[in-house]
Short mmCIF file of C-alpha atoms and ligand atoms in Angstrom, two decimals:
data_model
loop_
_atom_site.label_atom_id
_atom_site.label_comp_id
_atom_site.label_asym_id
_atom_site.label_seq_id
_atom_site.Cartn_x
_atom_site.Cartn_y
_atom_site.Cartn_z
CA UNK A 1098 92.71 123.81 23.54
CA UNK A 1099 91.18 122.02 20.56
CA UNK A 1100 88.86 119.23 21.74
CA UNK A 1101 90.54 116.92 19.20
CA UNK A 1102 93.99 117.52 20.63
CA UNK A 1103 95.52 114.27 21.87
CA UNK A 1104 92.65 112.16 20.58
CA UNK A 1105 93.42 108.98 18.68
CA UNK A 1106 91.12 108.59 15.71
CA UNK A 1107 90.81 105.47 13.61
CA UNK A 1108 89.89 106.88 10.20
CA UNK A 1109 88.16 104.16 8.19
CA UNK A 1110 87.76 104.58 4.44
CA UNK A 1111 85.21 102.53 2.54
CA UNK A 1112 84.86 102.61 -1.24
CA UNK A 1113 83.63 105.80 -2.89
CA UNK A 1114 84.89 108.74 -4.88
CA UNK A 1115 84.73 110.86 -1.71
CA UNK A 1116 87.92 109.02 -0.67
CA UNK A 1117 89.79 111.90 -2.28
CA UNK A 1118 88.41 114.16 0.46
CA UNK A 1119 89.60 111.76 3.16
CA UNK A 1120 93.17 112.89 2.47
CA UNK A 1121 92.28 116.47 3.41
CA UNK A 1122 90.31 115.20 6.39
CA UNK A 1123 93.33 113.24 7.64
CA UNK A 1124 95.47 116.36 7.29
CA UNK A 1125 92.97 118.51 9.23
CA UNK A 1126 92.70 115.92 12.00
CA UNK A 1127 96.47 115.90 12.40
CA UNK A 1128 96.52 119.71 12.35
CA UNK A 1129 93.91 119.73 15.15
CA UNK A 1130 96.32 117.68 17.27
CA UNK A 1131 94.82 114.20 16.80
CA UNK A 1132 96.74 111.08 15.90
CA UNK A 1133 95.20 109.29 12.96
CA UNK A 1134 95.31 105.61 12.11
CA UNK A 1135 93.93 105.04 8.63
CA UNK A 1136 92.23 101.75 7.84
CA UNK A 1137 91.10 101.08 4.27
CA UNK A 1138 88.76 98.56 2.73
CA UNK A 1139 89.76 96.91 -0.52
CA UNK A 1140 87.26 99.11 -2.38
CA UNK A 1141 88.76 102.28 -0.87
CA UNK A 1142 92.06 101.20 -2.41
CA UNK A 1143 90.46 101.69 -5.83
CA UNK A 1144 90.05 105.40 -5.12
CA UNK A 1145 93.08 106.47 -3.06
CA UNK A 1146 96.41 104.90 -2.24
CA UNK A 1147 97.69 103.91 1.16
CA UNK A 1148 100.83 105.94 0.36
CA UNK A 1149 98.82 109.19 0.43
CA UNK A 1150 97.25 108.44 3.81
CA UNK A 1151 100.45 107.11 5.31
CA UNK A 1152 102.34 110.25 4.28
CA UNK A 1153 99.64 112.49 5.78
CA UNK A 1154 99.17 110.59 9.03
CA UNK A 1155 102.71 109.39 9.62
CA UNK A 1156 101.40 105.90 10.32
CA UNK A 1157 101.35 102.73 8.26
CA UNK A 1158 97.86 102.14 6.85
CA UNK A 1159 96.21 98.87 7.77
CA UNK A 1160 94.04 97.24 5.14
CA UNK A 1161 93.77 93.59 6.08
CA UNK A 1162 92.92 91.44 9.04
CA UNK A 1163 95.79 89.24 7.92
CA UNK A 1164 98.39 92.03 8.17
CA UNK A 1165 101.29 90.24 9.84
CA UNK A 1166 102.89 93.47 11.06
CA UNK A 1167 100.63 93.18 14.11
CA UNK A 1168 102.67 91.06 16.55
CA UNK A 1169 99.58 89.31 17.94
CA UNK A 1170 97.90 89.12 14.51
CA UNK A 1171 94.81 90.78 16.00
CA UNK A 1172 94.55 94.08 14.15
CA UNK A 1173 90.81 94.36 14.92
CA UNK A 1174 91.39 94.19 18.68
CA UNK A 1175 94.46 96.42 18.79
CA UNK A 1176 93.02 99.13 16.55
CA UNK A 1177 89.64 99.33 18.23
CA UNK A 1178 91.06 99.34 21.81
CA UNK A 1179 93.47 102.21 21.07
CA UNK A 1180 90.84 104.49 19.51
CA UNK A 1181 89.07 107.43 21.15
CA UNK A 1182 86.68 107.25 18.20
CA UNK A 1183 86.28 105.38 14.94
CA UNK A 1184 85.31 107.68 12.07
CA UNK A 1185 84.21 106.11 8.80
CA UNK A 1186 84.67 108.71 6.05
CA UNK A 1187 83.58 108.04 3.43
CA UNK A 1188 80.98 105.57 4.62
CA UNK A 1189 79.46 103.86 1.56
CA UNK A 1190 75.94 102.44 1.27
CA UNK A 1191 77.48 98.99 1.26
CA UNK A 1192 79.44 99.71 4.43
CA UNK A 1193 76.30 100.93 6.23
CA UNK A 1194 74.59 97.68 5.18
CA UNK A 1195 77.55 95.70 6.51
CA UNK A 1196 77.39 97.54 9.83
CA UNK A 1197 73.63 96.95 10.05
CA UNK A 1198 74.25 93.25 9.70
CA UNK A 1199 77.23 93.17 12.05
CA UNK A 1200 79.41 91.65 9.30
CA UNK A 1201 83.00 90.93 10.14
CA UNK A 1202 84.56 89.36 7.06
CA UNK A 1203 86.98 92.22 6.37
CA UNK A 1204 89.05 94.37 8.73
CA UNK A 1205 87.10 97.65 8.86
CA UNK A 1206 83.68 96.18 9.63
CA UNK A 1207 85.33 93.63 11.90
CA UNK A 1208 86.96 96.29 14.04
CA UNK A 1209 83.65 98.21 14.25
CA UNK A 1210 81.97 95.09 15.62
CA UNK A 1211 84.91 94.40 17.92
CA UNK A 1212 85.02 97.92 19.43
CA UNK A 1213 84.08 98.31 23.11
CA UNK A 1214 80.69 99.87 22.39
CA UNK A 1215 80.41 101.97 25.59
CA UNK A 1216 83.88 103.49 25.30
CA UNK A 1217 84.65 103.88 21.59
CA UNK A 1218 82.12 105.91 19.60
CA UNK A 1219 81.52 105.05 15.96
CA UNK A 1220 80.92 108.11 13.76
CA UNK A 1221 79.83 107.89 10.13
CA UNK A 1222 80.20 110.37 7.27
CA UNK A 1223 78.04 108.75 4.58
CA UNK A 1224 78.84 109.41 0.91
CA UNK A 1225 76.90 108.13 -2.06
CA UNK A 1226 74.73 108.95 -5.05
CA UNK A 1227 71.44 110.63 -4.14
CA UNK A 1228 69.31 107.65 -5.27
CA UNK A 1229 71.42 105.30 -3.16
CA UNK A 1230 71.08 107.67 -0.19
CA UNK A 1231 67.31 107.95 -0.60
CA UNK A 1232 66.83 104.20 -1.11
CA UNK A 1233 64.68 102.67 1.63
CA UNK A 1234 67.28 99.98 2.27
CA UNK A 1235 69.98 102.60 2.99
CA UNK A 1236 67.70 104.60 5.29
CA UNK A 1237 66.54 101.41 7.01
CA UNK A 1238 70.12 100.27 7.53
CA UNK A 1239 71.13 103.68 8.84
CA UNK A 1240 68.32 103.62 11.38
CA UNK A 1241 69.45 100.18 12.51
CA UNK A 1242 73.06 101.30 12.77
CA UNK A 1243 72.00 104.36 14.80
CA UNK A 1244 69.91 102.14 17.08
CA UNK A 1245 73.05 100.03 17.57
CA UNK A 1246 74.92 103.10 18.83
CA UNK A 1247 76.63 104.66 15.79
CA UNK A 1248 76.29 108.38 15.09
CA UNK A 1249 75.66 109.61 11.55
CA UNK A 1250 77.12 113.06 10.94
CA UNK A 1251 74.72 113.57 8.04
CA UNK A 1252 75.36 114.27 4.37
CA UNK A 1253 75.75 117.36 2.24
CA UNK A 1254 73.49 118.43 -0.58
CA UNK A 1255 74.58 119.58 -4.01
CA UNK A 1256 76.34 118.53 -7.17
CA UNK A 1257 77.63 114.97 -7.08
CA UNK A 1258 80.59 113.37 -8.83
CA UNK A 1259 78.12 111.38 -10.98
CA UNK A 1260 76.70 114.64 -12.37
CA UNK A 1261 73.42 114.44 -10.46
CA UNK A 1262 72.34 116.91 -7.79
CA UNK A 1263 70.83 116.10 -4.41
CA UNK A 1264 71.52 114.70 -0.94
CA UNK A 1265 74.27 112.18 -0.35
CA UNK A 1266 77.58 113.99 -0.81
CA UNK A 1267 80.06 113.48 1.96
CA UNK A 1268 80.31 116.52 4.25
CA UNK A 1269 83.32 118.68 3.49
CA UNK A 1270 86.40 117.80 5.59
CA UNK A 1271 86.13 121.08 7.53
CA UNK A 1272 82.48 120.30 8.33
CA UNK A 1273 83.40 116.83 9.58
CA UNK A 1274 86.06 118.41 11.79
CA UNK A 1275 83.43 120.82 13.18
CA UNK A 1276 81.17 117.87 13.99
CA UNK A 1277 84.00 115.96 15.64
CA UNK A 1278 85.10 118.92 17.73
CA UNK A 1279 81.51 119.34 18.89
CA UNK A 1280 81.29 115.63 19.64
CA UNK A 1281 84.31 115.78 21.95
CA UNK A 1282 83.28 118.98 23.75
CA UNK A 1283 81.74 118.72 27.24
CA UNK A 1284 78.11 119.83 27.06
CA UNK A 1285 78.42 122.74 29.50
CA UNK A 1286 75.57 124.66 27.89
CA UNK A 1287 73.18 121.76 27.39
CA UNK A 1288 69.59 122.96 27.49
CA UNK A 1289 70.54 126.64 26.99
CA UNK A 1290 69.19 128.74 24.12
CA UNK A 1291 71.90 131.21 23.20
CA UNK A 1292 71.25 134.35 21.15
CA UNK A 1293 74.29 136.13 19.71
CA UNK A 1294 74.71 139.34 17.70
CA UNK A 1295 77.82 139.60 15.53
CA UNK A 1296 79.53 141.77 12.95
CA UNK A 1297 79.04 145.40 12.03
CA UNK A 1298 75.81 147.11 11.10
CA UNK A 1299 75.33 149.11 7.91
CA UNK A 1300 73.48 152.40 8.12
CA UNK A 1301 72.32 153.54 4.70
CA UNK A 1302 72.81 157.11 3.49
CA UNK A 1303 71.28 156.49 0.08
CA UNK A 1304 70.72 153.33 -2.05
CA UNK A 1305 74.46 152.97 -2.81
CA UNK A 1306 76.24 154.40 0.24
CA UNK A 1307 76.27 153.85 3.94
CA UNK A 1308 78.20 153.98 7.19
CA UNK A 1309 79.70 150.87 8.74
CA UNK A 1310 82.79 149.81 10.71
CA UNK A 1311 85.70 147.37 10.65
CA UNK A 1312 84.10 144.57 12.69
CA UNK A 1313 84.57 141.25 10.85
CA UNK A 1314 82.14 139.19 12.94
CA UNK A 1315 84.83 136.56 13.57
CA UNK A 1316 84.65 136.75 17.38
CA UNK A 1317 80.86 136.42 17.45
CA UNK A 1318 80.91 133.54 14.96
CA UNK A 1319 83.60 131.77 17.03
CA UNK A 1320 81.45 132.15 20.15
CA UNK A 1321 78.41 130.82 18.27
CA UNK A 1322 80.41 127.78 17.20
CA UNK A 1323 81.75 127.23 20.72
CA UNK A 1324 78.28 127.54 22.26
CA UNK A 1325 76.88 124.98 19.83
CA UNK A 1326 79.82 122.66 20.55
CA UNK A 1327 78.93 123.00 24.24
CA UNK A 1328 75.42 121.73 23.53
CA UNK A 1329 73.43 124.98 23.29
CA UNK A 1330 70.77 125.76 20.72
CA UNK A 1331 72.26 128.82 19.03
CA UNK A 1332 70.74 131.68 17.02
CA UNK A 1333 73.23 134.04 15.43
CA UNK A 1334 72.06 137.46 14.26
CA UNK A 1335 74.71 138.61 11.84
CA UNK A 1336 75.34 142.01 10.32
CA UNK A 1337 76.81 142.13 6.80
CA UNK A 1338 79.82 139.77 6.94
CA UNK A 1339 81.21 137.13 4.61
CA UNK A 1340 81.66 134.26 7.02
CA UNK A 1341 80.32 130.71 6.77
CA UNK A 1342 77.62 129.81 9.28
CA UNK A 1343 78.93 127.46 11.99
CA UNK A 1344 77.31 124.03 11.69
CA UNK A 1345 74.15 123.54 13.66
CA UNK A 1346 73.67 127.28 14.21
CA UNK A 1347 70.53 129.12 13.04
CA UNK A 1348 71.55 132.35 11.33
CA UNK A 1349 69.53 135.50 10.74
CA UNK A 1350 71.14 138.08 8.42
CA UNK A 1351 70.46 141.75 9.09
CA UNK A 1352 71.83 145.05 7.85
CA UNK A 1353 71.06 148.04 10.03
CA UNK A 1354 71.05 148.45 13.79
CA UNK A 1355 67.27 148.71 13.67
CA UNK A 1356 67.03 145.40 11.73
CA UNK A 1357 69.29 143.83 14.35
CA UNK A 1358 67.18 145.26 17.16
CA UNK A 1359 63.98 143.82 15.62
CA UNK A 1360 65.57 140.40 15.13
CA UNK A 1361 66.84 140.38 18.72
CA UNK A 1362 63.42 141.43 20.04
CA UNK A 1363 61.89 138.52 18.16
CA UNK A 1364 64.31 135.90 19.55
CA UNK A 1365 65.15 137.21 23.02
CA UNK A 1366 61.89 136.08 24.70
CA UNK A 1367 62.86 132.41 24.23
CA UNK A 1368 66.61 132.78 24.84
CA UNK A 1369 68.35 131.94 28.11
CA UNK A 1370 71.65 133.64 27.22
CA UNK A 1371 72.25 136.81 25.18
CA UNK A 1372 75.76 137.65 23.97
CA UNK A 1373 76.13 141.01 22.22
CA UNK A 1374 79.36 140.91 20.22
CA UNK A 1375 78.11 143.09 17.36
CA UNK A 1376 79.73 146.44 16.72
CA UNK A 1377 76.41 148.24 16.41
CA UNK A 1378 76.54 151.70 14.83
CA UNK A 1379 75.66 154.24 17.50
CA UNK A 1380 74.06 156.62 15.02
CA UNK A 1381 72.31 156.41 11.66
CA UNK A 1382 71.59 159.14 9.11
CA UNK A 1383 68.38 160.89 10.09
CA UNK A 1384 66.94 160.33 6.61
CA UNK A 1385 67.84 157.88 3.86
CA UNK A 1386 67.79 159.51 0.41
CA UNK A 1387 65.47 157.69 -1.97
CA UNK A 1388 67.93 158.02 -4.85
CA UNK A 1389 71.68 158.32 -5.07
CA UNK A 1390 72.83 161.75 -3.87
CA UNK A 1391 74.52 163.38 -6.89
CA UNK A 1392 77.28 165.99 -7.09
CA UNK A 1393 75.81 169.14 -8.58
CA UNK A 1394 79.15 170.49 -9.79
CA UNK A 1395 79.13 173.45 -7.41
CA UNK A 1396 81.42 171.84 -4.86
CA UNK A 1397 78.62 171.78 -2.25
CA UNK A 1398 78.79 168.75 0.08
CA UNK A 1399 75.73 166.97 1.43
CA UNK A 1400 74.80 167.86 4.98
CA UNK A 1401 74.15 164.68 6.95
CA UNK A 1402 72.47 164.72 10.30
CA UNK A 1403 72.23 161.71 12.60
CA UNK A 1404 69.90 160.14 15.11
CA UNK A 1405 70.86 157.64 17.79
CA UNK A 1406 70.26 153.94 17.27
CA UNK A 1407 68.57 151.84 19.95
CA UNK A 1408 71.01 150.29 22.42
CA UNK A 1409 70.16 146.63 21.87
CA UNK A 1410 72.14 145.24 24.78
CA UNK A 1411 70.93 147.80 27.31
CA UNK A 1412 67.35 147.20 26.17
CA UNK A 1413 67.59 143.40 26.55
CA UNK A 1414 69.47 143.67 29.86
CA UNK A 1415 66.66 145.84 31.25
CA UNK A 1416 63.94 143.33 30.31
CA UNK A 1417 62.14 141.57 33.17
CA UNK A 1418 63.52 138.14 32.16
CA UNK A 1419 67.10 139.44 32.35
CA UNK A 1420 66.45 141.20 35.64
CA UNK A 1421 64.94 138.03 37.12
CA UNK A 1422 67.92 135.91 36.09
CA UNK A 1423 66.15 133.99 33.32
CA UNK A 1424 68.28 135.59 30.59
CA UNK A 1425 72.03 135.86 31.23
CA UNK A 1426 73.41 138.85 29.34
CA UNK A 1427 77.00 139.27 28.19
CA UNK A 1428 78.22 142.48 26.61
CA UNK A 1429 81.37 143.33 24.69
CA UNK A 1430 83.29 146.56 24.78
CA UNK A 1431 85.37 147.61 21.82
CA UNK A 1432 87.73 150.21 23.24
CA UNK A 1433 90.79 151.96 21.96
CA UNK A 1434 92.41 152.66 25.36
CA UNK A 1435 92.14 152.14 29.12
CA UNK A 1436 90.36 148.81 28.79
CA UNK A 1437 89.73 148.01 32.46
CA UNK A 1438 88.23 151.39 33.39
CA UNK A 1439 86.12 151.64 30.24
CA UNK A 1440 84.91 148.04 30.43
CA UNK A 1441 84.01 148.29 34.12
CA UNK A 1442 82.07 151.51 33.53
CA UNK A 1443 80.33 150.01 30.51
CA UNK A 1444 79.30 146.91 32.47
CA UNK A 1445 77.51 149.08 34.99
CA UNK A 1446 76.00 151.35 32.37
CA UNK A 1447 74.63 148.43 30.36
CA UNK A 1448 73.47 146.57 33.46
CA UNK A 1449 74.99 143.19 32.54
CA UNK A 1450 76.61 140.61 34.84
CA UNK A 1451 79.54 140.00 32.47
CA UNK A 1452 81.28 142.38 30.10
CA UNK A 1453 84.10 141.34 27.80
CA UNK A 1454 86.54 144.08 26.88
CA UNK A 1455 88.85 144.09 23.89
CA UNK A 1456 90.91 146.66 22.05
CA UNK A 1457 88.94 147.16 18.84
CA UNK A 1458 91.64 148.44 16.47
CA UNK A 1459 93.98 145.60 17.55
CA UNK A 1460 91.50 142.86 16.73
CA UNK A 1461 89.07 143.99 14.00
CA UNK A 1462 89.46 141.55 11.09
CA UNK A 1463 92.20 139.52 12.82
CA UNK A 1464 92.03 135.83 13.65
CA UNK A 1465 93.27 136.37 17.18
CA UNK A 1466 92.35 138.58 20.09
CA UNK A 1467 92.87 139.09 23.84
CA UNK A 1468 89.91 139.49 26.18
CA UNK A 1469 89.35 141.05 29.58
CA UNK A 1470 86.38 139.59 31.46
CA UNK A 1471 84.84 142.04 33.91
CA UNK A 1472 82.16 140.95 36.38
CA UNK A 1473 81.06 142.04 39.85
CA UNK A 1474 84.03 140.29 41.47
CA UNK A 1475 86.73 141.93 39.35
CA UNK A 1476 88.60 141.37 36.09
CA UNK A 1477 90.18 138.32 34.50
CA UNK A 1478 92.37 138.23 31.43
CA UNK A 1479 92.08 135.70 28.64
CA UNK A 1480 95.48 136.17 26.98
CA UNK A 1481 96.02 136.52 23.24
CA UNK A 1482 94.90 133.42 21.37
CA UNK A 1483 92.91 132.52 18.28
CA UNK A 1484 89.30 133.69 18.32
CA UNK A 1485 88.28 130.03 18.07
CA UNK A 1486 90.12 129.25 21.31
CA UNK A 1487 88.88 132.41 23.03
CA UNK A 1488 85.32 131.56 22.04
CA UNK A 1489 85.68 128.20 23.78
CA UNK A 1490 87.34 129.73 26.84
CA UNK A 1491 84.61 132.36 27.11
CA UNK A 1492 81.86 129.74 26.89
CA UNK A 1493 83.55 127.84 29.71
CA UNK A 1494 83.81 131.00 31.83
CA UNK A 1495 80.17 131.87 31.17
CA UNK A 1496 79.00 128.37 32.02
CA UNK A 1497 80.84 128.55 35.36
CA UNK A 1498 79.36 131.95 36.21
CA UNK A 1499 75.86 130.84 35.24
CA UNK A 1500 76.18 127.73 37.38
CA UNK A 1501 77.30 129.91 40.28
CA UNK A 1502 74.09 131.94 39.98
CA UNK A 1503 71.70 128.99 40.14
N1 LIG B 1350 75.57 147.57 21.72
C1 LIG B 1350 74.27 147.33 21.35
N2 LIG B 1350 73.56 148.29 20.71
C2 LIG B 1350 74.09 149.47 20.44
C3 LIG B 1350 75.42 149.76 20.82
C4 LIG B 1350 76.14 148.77 21.46
O1 LIG B 1350 73.77 146.23 21.59
N3 LIG B 1350 73.37 150.39 19.82
C5 LIG B 1350 76.30 146.54 22.47
C6 LIG B 1350 77.47 145.94 21.74
O2 LIG B 1350 77.09 144.80 21.01
C7 LIG B 1350 78.41 145.60 22.89
C8 LIG B 1350 78.13 146.68 23.90
O3 LIG B 1350 76.84 147.16 23.61
O4 LIG B 1350 78.06 144.38 23.49
C9 LIG B 1350 79.10 147.81 23.92
O5 LIG B 1350 79.30 148.30 22.61
P1 LIG B 1350 80.38 149.44 22.34
O6 LIG B 1350 80.30 149.83 20.90
O7 LIG B 1350 81.71 149.03 22.88
O8 LIG B 1350 79.89 150.58 23.28
P2 LIG B 1350 78.82 151.69 23.14
O9 LIG B 1350 77.60 151.30 23.89
O10 LIG B 1350 78.62 152.05 21.71
O11 LIG B 1350 79.51 152.88 23.94
P3 LIG B 1350 80.72 153.86 23.49
O12 LIG B 1350 80.49 154.17 22.05
O13 LIG B 1350 80.56 155.01 24.39
O14 LIG B 1350 81.99 153.13 23.74
#
């Protein structure tokens, strides 16, 4: 289940051109299962209308402390008591300054001051010109606001509406959603350092050709995101895939199985969990031609011979740290038939405590999957669901098993 499902979010908009992105953000929050109550400052009303937000959230927007639709005329109390979180997006430089001072002369800052501080988190998505962001007053105010218990989600870097380039853009709506989902996820993997391989590998034949497979990397990326949400420090070693890096995850791009093996060897000594989701090519061409292999017109075909690639998972699982329980190893099995028998045999062969079986052809490239978890006690199904949901479910299952081992 999405961690935002059933949450009630007060979405506060202060003045800034990034207000146009708040519409998309409201839509994504609703899609994730949250209820959204939009609150706008007067300045926000210069950039986006209440009609837009009301239509997207299905709730009347509140913009004034003196809104007489509230039966008790206490919008600041009602709104802040109902919220599971208050998210200010966009949060302008002026609004940060107002928060730093504890101002309460308009509804949005008033309800931030009035919120029960222990129970209702205040999350900020700042948005402003790069000079405003870098200004010592803004940074000073932000530090004060953080010391008072608010959480800044950070800013993006890049081209700004004003034409300048630098830090200060509001995070994209999807990035804010990622941060929020992480915020609401129990920190089951706190303190863990998780290393994940994902995607296919590419084994070169010559400078323009190679051998690869249909793995999209989506399952591994979803697990990386879920592990980070659960509080782990995550390194993701990715074969050639076109997927955005989950927020807060360190990514290392590799091509061949041997590149992946080297990257894993470099990171495994400091990891506490290793999850091998990559569809690693079992063989590579014995020799890579220096130049493109050309047809010679005679109809003769090139003769390729292969050598076996290192088995990354088996190698890591056999390391002393894994054998002494300091590195928990999880393998995947991409099968085309007889999942339980193949996965159980593979678990033993690879020497891992947990092996996750899936039917490769049914899931490669798809957004959903079904998993079969095989450990020493037997097998457990995680029924068909989105890879995002399965990633979260798997992290939960792993965390339980790891706790059981301590
Ligand atoms: N794996 C690996 N290095 C390899 C091959 C596989 O780390 N050279 C890992 C995969 O990431 C996965 C597990 O081993 O976690 C099983 O991969 P899979 O391709 O299903 O199995 P294989 O070991 O290749 O065995 P087979 O081809 O016989 O099914």
